[in-house]
Each structure stands twice: as C-alpha cells, then as structure tokens.
C-alpha cells in the first residue's frame, strides 16, 4: 500500500487520463513507477560507485589499458 500527494496540476492530469481511458489513477501511477524504477536504481548505483571511486576505494582502468591488456589494441 502506498499513499502519495501530488501537486494539483498533476493530479488533474492523472484524473483526466484515467477518465479518458477508463483506467484508474492507481494503474497509471503504478505504470509510471515501474517504467522508471530501473532508471532510478541505476542512478543510485552509479552515484554510490562514483563516491567509492572518489574516495579511492575502487580502482578504475582506462579503455586503452584494458584493450592493451586483452590484446585488442591496434
């Protein structure tokens, strides 16, 4: 169960969409969350890794170094 408050203009748009399509507002809220959850998780992970790199807790390698080490360099 999830309850959230939306700005009135967004609530009105959601209500209009629901009425026009015969779907519920909950249906569209759920769809929006599902479509964007992967992106939000990716952003969180990228920010976490970036902080680890900045603190020196994670080693990085340049593409040139990786290609050379794998014998893929030109």
PDB file of N, CA and C in Angstrom:
ATOM      1  N   UNK A   1       0.849  -1.181   0.000  1.00  0.00           N
ATOM      2  CA  UNK A   1       0.000   0.000   0.000  1.00  0.00           C
ATOM      3  C   UNK A   1       0.883   1.229   0.000  1.00  0.00           C
ATOM      4  N   UNK A   2       0.539   2.178  -0.814  1.00  0.00           N
ATOM      5  CA  UNK A   2       1.313   3.407  -0.939  1.00  0.00           C
ATOM      6  C   UNK A   2       0.342   4.565  -1.077  1.00  0.00           C
ATOM      7  N   UNK A   3       0.598   5.598  -0.312  1.00  0.00           N
ATOM      8  CA  UNK A   3      -0.204   6.819  -0.441  1.00  0.00           C
ATOM      9  C   UNK A   3       0.747   7.956  -0.744  1.00  0.00           C
ATOM     10  N   UNK A   4       0.390   8.791  -1.715  1.00  0.00           N
ATOM     11  CA  UNK A   4       1.230   9.929  -2.006  1.00  0.00           C
ATOM     12  C   UNK A   4       0.385  11.114  -2.410  1.00  0.00           C
ATOM     13  N   UNK A   5       0.939  12.283  -2.157  1.00  0.00           N
ATOM     14  CA  UNK A   5       0.263  13.521  -2.525  1.00  0.00           C
ATOM     15  C   UNK A   5       0.921  14.073  -3.772  1.00  0.00           C
ATOM     16  N   UNK A   6       0.107  14.492  -4.684  1.00  0.00           N
ATOM     17  CA  UNK A   6       0.606  15.061  -5.928  1.00  0.00           C
ATOM     18  C   UNK A   6       0.204  16.522  -6.010  1.00  0.00           C
ATOM     19  N   UNK A   7       0.990  17.333  -6.705  1.00  0.00           N
ATOM     20  CA  UNK A   7       0.548  18.709  -6.949  1.00  0.00           C
ATOM     21  C   UNK A   7      -0.785  18.681  -7.696  1.00  0.00           C
ATOM     22  N   UNK A   8      -1.584  19.682  -7.456  1.00  0.00           N
ATOM     23  CA  UNK A   8      -2.942  19.686  -8.014  1.00  0.00           C
ATOM     24  C   UNK A   8      -2.957  19.588  -9.539  1.00  0.00           C
ATOM     25  N   UNK A   9      -1.985  20.199 -10.211  1.00  0.00           N
ATOM     26  CA  UNK A   9      -1.983  20.125 -11.672  1.00  0.00           C
ATOM     27  C   UNK A   9      -1.686  18.710 -12.166  1.00  0.00           C
ATOM     28  N   UNK A  10      -0.812  18.007 -11.478  1.00  0.00           N
ATOM     29  CA  UNK A  10      -0.502  16.624 -11.848  1.00  0.00           C
ATOM     30  C   UNK A  10      -1.692  15.722 -11.522  1.00  0.00           C
ATOM     31  N   UNK A  11      -2.302  15.961 -10.391  1.00  0.00           N
ATOM     32  CA  UNK A  11      -3.488  15.195 -10.014  1.00  0.00           C
ATOM     33  C   UNK A  11      -4.592  15.374 -11.055  1.00  0.00           C
ATOM     34  N   UNK A  12      -4.785  16.595 -11.543  1.00  0.00           N
ATOM     35  CA  UNK A  12      -5.811  16.862 -12.552  1.00  0.00           C
ATOM     36  C   UNK A  12      -5.487  16.145 -13.863  1.00  0.00           C
ATOM     37  N   UNK A  13      -4.225  16.150 -14.268  1.00  0.00           N
ATOM     38  CA  UNK A  13      -3.827  15.446 -15.498  1.00  0.00           C
ATOM     39  C   UNK A  13      -4.048  13.952 -15.358  1.00  0.00           C
ATOM     40  N   UNK A  14      -3.692  13.419 -14.201  1.00  0.00           N
ATOM     41  CA  UNK A  14      -3.863  11.992 -13.953  1.00  0.00           C
ATOM     42  C   UNK A  14      -5.344  11.619 -13.952  1.00  0.00           C
ATOM     43  N   UNK A  15      -6.155  12.443 -13.333  1.00  0.00           N
ATOM     44  CA  UNK A  15      -7.598  12.219 -13.296  1.00  0.00           C
ATOM     45  C   UNK A  15      -8.188  12.262 -14.704  1.00  0.00           C
ATOM     46  N   UNK A  16      -7.776  13.228 -15.504  1.00  0.00           N
ATOM     47  CA  UNK A  16      -8.280  13.342 -16.877  1.00  0.00           C
ATOM     48  C   UNK A  16      -7.883  12.125 -17.706  1.00  0.00           C
ATOM     49  N   UNK A  17      -6.648  11.672 -17.554  1.00  0.00           N
ATOM     50  CA  UNK A  17      -6.190  10.491 -18.286  1.00  0.00           C
ATOM     51  C   UNK A  17      -6.980   9.261 -17.875  1.00  0.00           C
ATOM     52  N   UNK A  18      -7.180   9.111 -16.581  1.00  0.00           N
ATOM     53  CA  UNK A  18      -7.929   7.954 -16.082  1.00  0.00           C
ATOM     54  C   UNK A  18      -9.362   7.960 -16.628  1.00  0.00           C
ATOM     55  N   UNK A  19     -10.015   9.095 -16.599  1.00  0.00           N
ATOM     56  CA  UNK A  19     -11.392   9.194 -17.119  1.00  0.00           C
ATOM     57  C   UNK A  19     -11.438   8.932 -18.622  1.00  0.00           C
ATOM     58  N   UNK A  20     -10.475   9.461 -19.346  1.00  0.00           N
ATOM     59  CA  UNK A  20     -10.470   9.316 -20.806  1.00  0.00           C
ATOM     60  C   UNK A  20     -10.217   7.880 -21.245  1.00  0.00           C
ATOM     61  N   UNK A  21      -9.515   7.119 -20.428  1.00  0.00           N
ATOM     62  CA  UNK A  21      -9.133   5.769 -20.836  1.00  0.00           C
ATOM     63  C   UNK A  21      -9.875   4.660 -20.108  1.00  0.00           C
ATOM     64  N   UNK A  22     -10.626   5.029 -19.081  1.00  0.00           N
ATOM     65  CA  UNK A  22     -11.333   4.014 -18.310  1.00  0.00           C
ATOM     66  C   UNK A  22     -10.429   3.233 -17.361  1.00  0.00           C
ATOM     67  N   UNK A  23      -9.239   3.702 -17.149  1.00  0.00           N
ATOM     68  CA  UNK A  23      -8.306   3.085 -16.197  1.00  0.00           C
ATOM     69  C   UNK A  23      -8.352   3.870 -14.894  1.00  0.00           C
ATOM     70  N   UNK A  24      -7.718   3.324 -13.871  1.00  0.00           N
ATOM     71  CA  UNK A  24      -7.687   4.028 -12.587  1.00  0.00           C
ATOM     72  C   UNK A  24      -6.426   4.886 -12.489  1.00  0.00           C
ATOM     73  N   UNK A  25      -6.477   5.862 -11.599  1.00  0.00           N
ATOM     74  CA  UNK A  25      -5.286   6.659 -11.333  1.00  0.00           C
ATOM     75  C   UNK A  25      -4.183   5.768 -10.773  1.00  0.00           C
ATOM     76  N   UNK A  26      -4.553   4.800  -9.971  1.00  0.00           N
ATOM     77  CA  UNK A  26      -3.563   3.873  -9.411  1.00  0.00           C
ATOM     78  C   UNK A  26      -2.860   3.085 -10.506  1.00  0.00           C
ATOM     79  N   UNK A  27      -3.593   2.702 -11.532  1.00  0.00           N
ATOM     80  CA  UNK A  27      -2.990   1.978 -12.645  1.00  0.00           C
ATOM     81  C   UNK A  27      -1.863   2.812 -13.255  1.00  0.00           C
ATOM     82  N   UNK A  28      -2.142   4.084 -13.540  1.00  0.00           N
ATOM     83  CA  UNK A  28      -1.140   4.932 -14.182  1.00  0.00           C
ATOM     84  C   UNK A  28       0.016   5.267 -13.237  1.00  0.00           C
ATOM     85  N   UNK A  29      -0.256   5.441 -11.972  1.00  0.00           N
ATOM     86  CA  UNK A  29       0.821   5.684 -11.005  1.00  0.00           C
ATOM     87  C   UNK A  29       1.727   4.469 -10.938  1.00  0.00           C
ATOM     88  N   UNK A  30       1.149   3.281 -10.900  1.00  0.00           N
ATOM     89  CA  UNK A  30       1.927   2.039 -10.863  1.00  0.00           C
ATOM     90  C   UNK A  30       2.763   1.893 -12.133  1.00  0.00           C
ATOM     91  N   UNK A  31       2.168   2.170 -13.292  1.00  0.00           N
ATOM     92  CA  UNK A  31       2.892   2.074 -14.560  1.00  0.00           C
ATOM     93  C   UNK A  31       4.082   3.040 -14.598  1.00  0.00           C
ATOM     94  N   UNK A  32       3.865   4.262 -14.132  1.00  0.00           N
ATOM     95  CA  UNK A  32       4.938   5.259 -14.131  1.00  0.00           C
ATOM     96  C   UNK A  32       6.082   4.805 -13.226  1.00  0.00           C
ATOM     97  N   UNK A  33       5.764   4.281 -12.069  1.00  0.00           N
ATOM     98  CA  UNK A  33       6.799   3.803 -11.151  1.00  0.00           C
ATOM     99  C   UNK A  33       7.546   2.634 -11.765  1.00  0.00           C
ATOM    100  N   UNK A  34       6.847   1.685 -12.320  1.00  0.00           N
ATOM    101  CA  UNK A  34       7.505   0.512 -12.899  1.00  0.00           C
ATOM    102  C   UNK A  34       8.416   0.896 -14.060  1.00  0.00           C
ATOM    103  N   UNK A  35       7.989   1.838 -14.871  1.00  0.00           N
ATOM    104  CA  UNK A  35       8.798   2.241 -16.030  1.00  0.00           C
ATOM    105  C   UNK A  35      10.076   2.964 -15.619  1.00  0.00           C
ATOM    106  N   UNK A  36      10.063   3.636 -14.485  1.00  0.00           N
ATOM    107  CA  UNK A  36      11.207   4.451 -14.098  1.00  0.00           C
ATOM    108  C   UNK A  36      12.030   3.864 -12.960  1.00  0.00           C
ATOM    109  N   UNK A  37      11.577   2.789 -12.350  1.00  0.00           N
ATOM    110  CA  UNK A  37      12.285   2.210 -11.222  1.00  0.00           C
ATOM    111  C   UNK A  37      13.673   1.713 -11.610  1.00  0.00           C
ATOM    112  N   UNK A  38      13.811   1.061 -12.752  1.00  0.00           N
ATOM    113  CA  UNK A  38      15.130   0.603 -13.201  1.00  0.00           C
ATOM    114  C   UNK A  38      16.094   1.774 -13.342  1.00  0.00           C
ATOM    115  N   UNK A  39      15.632   2.867 -13.933  1.00  0.00           N
ATOM    116  CA  UNK A  39      16.489   4.045 -14.100  1.00  0.00           C
ATOM    117  C   UNK A  39      16.910   4.614 -12.748  1.00  0.00           C
ATOM    118  N   UNK A  40      15.974   4.690 -11.821  1.00  0.00           N
ATOM    119  CA  UNK A  40      16.291   5.225 -10.501  1.00  0.00           C
ATOM    120  C   UNK A  40      17.301   4.346  -9.775  1.00  0.00           C
ATOM    121  N   UNK A  41      17.146   3.034  -9.903  1.00  0.00           N
ATOM    122  CA  UNK A  41      18.099   2.109  -9.281  1.00  0.00           C
ATOM    123  C   UNK A  41      19.479   2.262  -9.913  1.00  0.00           C
ATOM    124  N   UNK A  42      19.539   2.404 -11.234  1.00  0.00           N
ATOM    125  CA  UNK A  42      20.811   2.591 -11.920  1.00  0.00           C
ATOM    126  C   UNK A  42      21.495   3.884 -11.481  1.00  0.00           C
ATOM    127  N   UNK A  43      20.739   4.945 -11.343  1.00  0.00           N
ATOM    128  CA  UNK A  43      21.295   6.225 -10.907  1.00  0.00           C
ATOM    129  C   UNK A  43      21.868   6.093  -9.502  1.00  0.00           C
ATOM    130  N   UNK A  44      21.125   5.464  -8.607  1.00  0.00           N
ATOM    131  CA  UNK A  44      21.598   5.273  -7.238  1.00  0.00           C
ATOM    132  C   UNK A  44      22.904   4.485  -7.227  1.00  0.00           C
ATOM    133  N   UNK A  45      22.977   3.395  -7.984  1.00  0.00           N
ATOM    134  CA  UNK A  45      24.176   2.577  -8.033  1.00  0.00           C
ATOM    135  C   UNK A  45      25.352   3.371  -8.607  1.00  0.00           C
ATOM    136  N   UNK A  46      25.117   4.116  -9.676  1.00  0.00           N
ATOM    137  CA  UNK A  46      26.184   4.912 -10.289  1.00  0.00           C
ATOM    138  C   UNK A  46      26.712   5.956  -9.311  1.00  0.00           C
ATOM    139  N   UNK A  47      25.836   6.606  -8.578  1.00  0.00           N
ATOM    140  CA  UNK A  47      26.268   7.607  -7.599  1.00  0.00           C
ATOM    141  C   UNK A  47      27.078   6.959  -6.482  1.00  0.00           C
ATOM    142  N   UNK A  48      26.671   5.777  -6.053  1.00  0.00           N
ATOM    143  CA  UNK A  48      27.377   5.043  -4.999  1.00  0.00           C
ATOM    144  C   UNK A  48      28.784   4.655  -5.469  1.00  0.00           C
ATOM    145  N   UNK A  49      28.890   4.135  -6.684  1.00  0.00           N
ATOM    146  CA  UNK A  49      30.190   3.748  -7.238  1.00  0.00           C
ATOM    147  C   UNK A  49      31.073   4.973  -7.434  1.00  0.00           C
ATOM    148  N   UNK A  50      30.507   6.067  -7.922  1.00  0.00           N
ATOM    149  CA  UNK A  50      31.277   7.290  -8.118  1.00  0.00           C
ATOM    150  C   UNK A  50      31.885   7.760  -6.799  1.00  0.00           C
ATOM    151  N   UNK A  51      31.132   7.713  -5.734  1.00  0.00           N
ATOM    152  CA  UNK A  51      31.655   8.100  -4.428  1.00  0.00           C
ATOM    153  C   UNK A  51      32.791   7.172  -3.996  1.00  0.00           C
ATOM    154  N   UNK A  52      32.670   5.872  -4.270  1.00  0.00           N
ATOM    155  CA  UNK A  52      33.737   4.930  -3.936  1.00  0.00           C
ATOM    156  C   UNK A  52      35.003   5.252  -4.729  1.00  0.00           C
ATOM    157  N   UNK A  53      34.846   5.596  -5.986  1.00  0.00           N
ATOM    158  CA  UNK A  53      35.993   5.960  -6.823  1.00  0.00           C
ATOM    159  C   UNK A  53      36.644   7.224  -6.276  1.00  0.00           C
ATOM    160  N   UNK A  54      35.836   8.209  -5.941  1.00  0.00           N
ATOM    161  CA  UNK A  54      36.373   9.482  -5.427  1.00  0.00           C
ATOM    162  C   UNK A  54      37.117   9.296  -4.107  1.00  0.00           C
ATOM    163  N   UNK A  55      36.660   8.355  -3.282  1.00  0.00           N
ATOM    164  CA  UNK A  55      37.330   8.082  -2.004  1.00  0.00           C
ATOM    165  C   UNK A  55      38.529   7.157  -2.171  1.00  0.00           C
ATOM    166  N   UNK A  56      38.761   6.689  -3.396  1.00  0.00           N
ATOM    167  CA  UNK A  56      39.884   5.795  -3.647  1.00  0.00           C
ATOM    168  C   UNK A  56      39.637   4.370  -3.222  1.00  0.00           C
ATOM    169  N   UNK A  57      38.382   4.003  -3.035  1.00  0.00           N
ATOM    170  CA  UNK A  57      38.019   2.655  -2.597  1.00  0.00           C
ATOM    171  C   UNK A  57      37.831   1.696  -3.767  1.00  0.00           C
ATOM    172  N   UNK A  58      37.853   2.211  -4.982  1.00  0.00           N
ATOM    173  CA  UNK A  58      37.642   1.388  -6.165  1.00  0.00           C
ATOM    174  C   UNK A  58      38.659   1.782  -7.228  1.00  0.00           C
ATOM    175  N   UNK A  59      39.252   0.787  -7.847  1.00  0.00           N
ATOM    176  CA  UNK A  59      40.241   1.030  -8.891  1.00  0.00           C
ATOM    177  C   UNK A  59      39.523   1.127 -10.231  1.00  0.00           C
ATOM    178  N   UNK A  60      39.982   2.059 -11.062  1.00  0.00           N
ATOM    179  CA  UNK A  60      39.427   2.184 -12.407  1.00  0.00           C
ATOM    180  C   UNK A  60      40.541   1.918 -13.421  1.00  0.00           C
ATOM    181  N   UNK A  61      40.131   1.574 -14.626  1.00  0.00           N
ATOM    182  CA  UNK A  61      41.064   1.283 -15.704  1.00  0.00           C
ATOM    183  C   UNK A  61      40.592   1.994 -16.963  1.00  0.00           C
ATOM    184  N   UNK A  62      41.524   2.572 -17.685  1.00  0.00           N
ATOM    185  CA  UNK A  62      41.151   3.247 -18.927  1.00  0.00           C
ATOM    186  C   UNK A  62      40.848   2.200 -20.000  1.00  0.00           C
ATOM    187  N   UNK A  63      40.070   2.587 -20.977  1.00  0.00           N
ATOM    188  CA  UNK A  63      39.763   1.693 -22.089  1.00  0.00           C
ATOM    189  C   UNK A  63      41.034   1.293 -22.821  1.00  0.00           C
ATOM    190  N   UNK A  64      41.953   2.242 -22.996  1.00  0.00           N
ATOM    191  CA  UNK A  64      43.220   1.927 -23.678  1.00  0.00           C
ATOM    192  C   UNK A  64      43.988   0.836 -22.938  1.00  0.00           C
ATOM    193  N   UNK A  65      44.049   0.935 -21.616  1.00  0.00           N
ATOM    194  CA  UNK A  65      44.758  -0.069 -20.820  1.00  0.00           C
ATOM    195  C   UNK A  65      44.091  -1.451 -20.933  1.00  0.00           C
ATOM    196  N   UNK A  66      42.782  -1.462 -20.874  1.00  0.00           N
ATOM    197  CA  UNK A  66      42.051  -2.730 -20.958  1.00  0.00           C
ATOM    198  C   UNK A  66      42.254  -3.365 -22.329  1.00  0.00           C
ATOM    199  N   UNK A  67      42.120  -2.573 -23.382  1.00  0.00           N
ATOM    200  CA  UNK A  67      42.338  -3.108 -24.733  1.00  0.00           C
ATOM    201  C   UNK A  67      43.758  -3.655 -24.895  1.00  0.00           C
ATOM    202  N   UNK A  68      44.741  -2.928 -24.378  1.00  0.00           N
ATOM    203  CA  UNK A  68      46.128  -3.363 -24.473  1.00  0.00           C
ATOM    204  C   UNK A  68      46.322  -4.678 -23.696  1.00  0.00           C
ATOM    205  N   UNK A  69      45.801  -4.749 -22.481  1.00  0.00           N
ATOM    206  CA  UNK A  69      45.961  -5.938 -21.640  1.00  0.00           C
ATOM    207  C   UNK A  69      45.277  -7.158 -22.260  1.00  0.00           C
ATOM    208  N   UNK A  70      44.213  -6.937 -22.993  1.00  0.00           N
ATOM    209  CA  UNK A  70      43.487  -8.050 -23.631  1.00  0.00           C
ATOM    210  C   UNK A  70      43.974  -8.332 -25.051  1.00  0.00           C
ATOM    211  N   UNK A  71      44.959  -7.585 -25.487  1.00  0.00           N
ATOM    212  CA  UNK A  71      45.472  -7.790 -26.832  1.00  0.00           C
ATOM    213  C   UNK A  71      44.557  -7.276 -27.918  1.00  0.00           C
ATOM    214  N   UNK A  72      43.745  -6.297 -27.602  1.00  0.00           N
ATOM    215  CA  UNK A  72      42.788  -5.767 -28.562  1.00  0.00           C
ATOM    216  C   UNK A  72      43.208  -4.412 -29.127  1.00  0.00           C
ATOM    217  N   UNK A  73      44.322  -3.890 -28.642  1.00  0.00           N
ATOM    218  CA  UNK A  73      44.779  -2.576 -29.102  1.00  0.00           C
ATOM    219  C   UNK A  73      45.253  -2.663 -30.541  1.00  0.00           C
ATOM    220  N   UNK A  74      45.069  -1.580 -31.285  1.00  0.00           N
ATOM    221  CA  UNK A  74      45.504  -1.535 -32.692  1.00  0.00           C
ATOM    222  C   UNK A  74      46.995  -1.470 -32.798  1.00  0.00           C
TER     223      UNK A  74
END
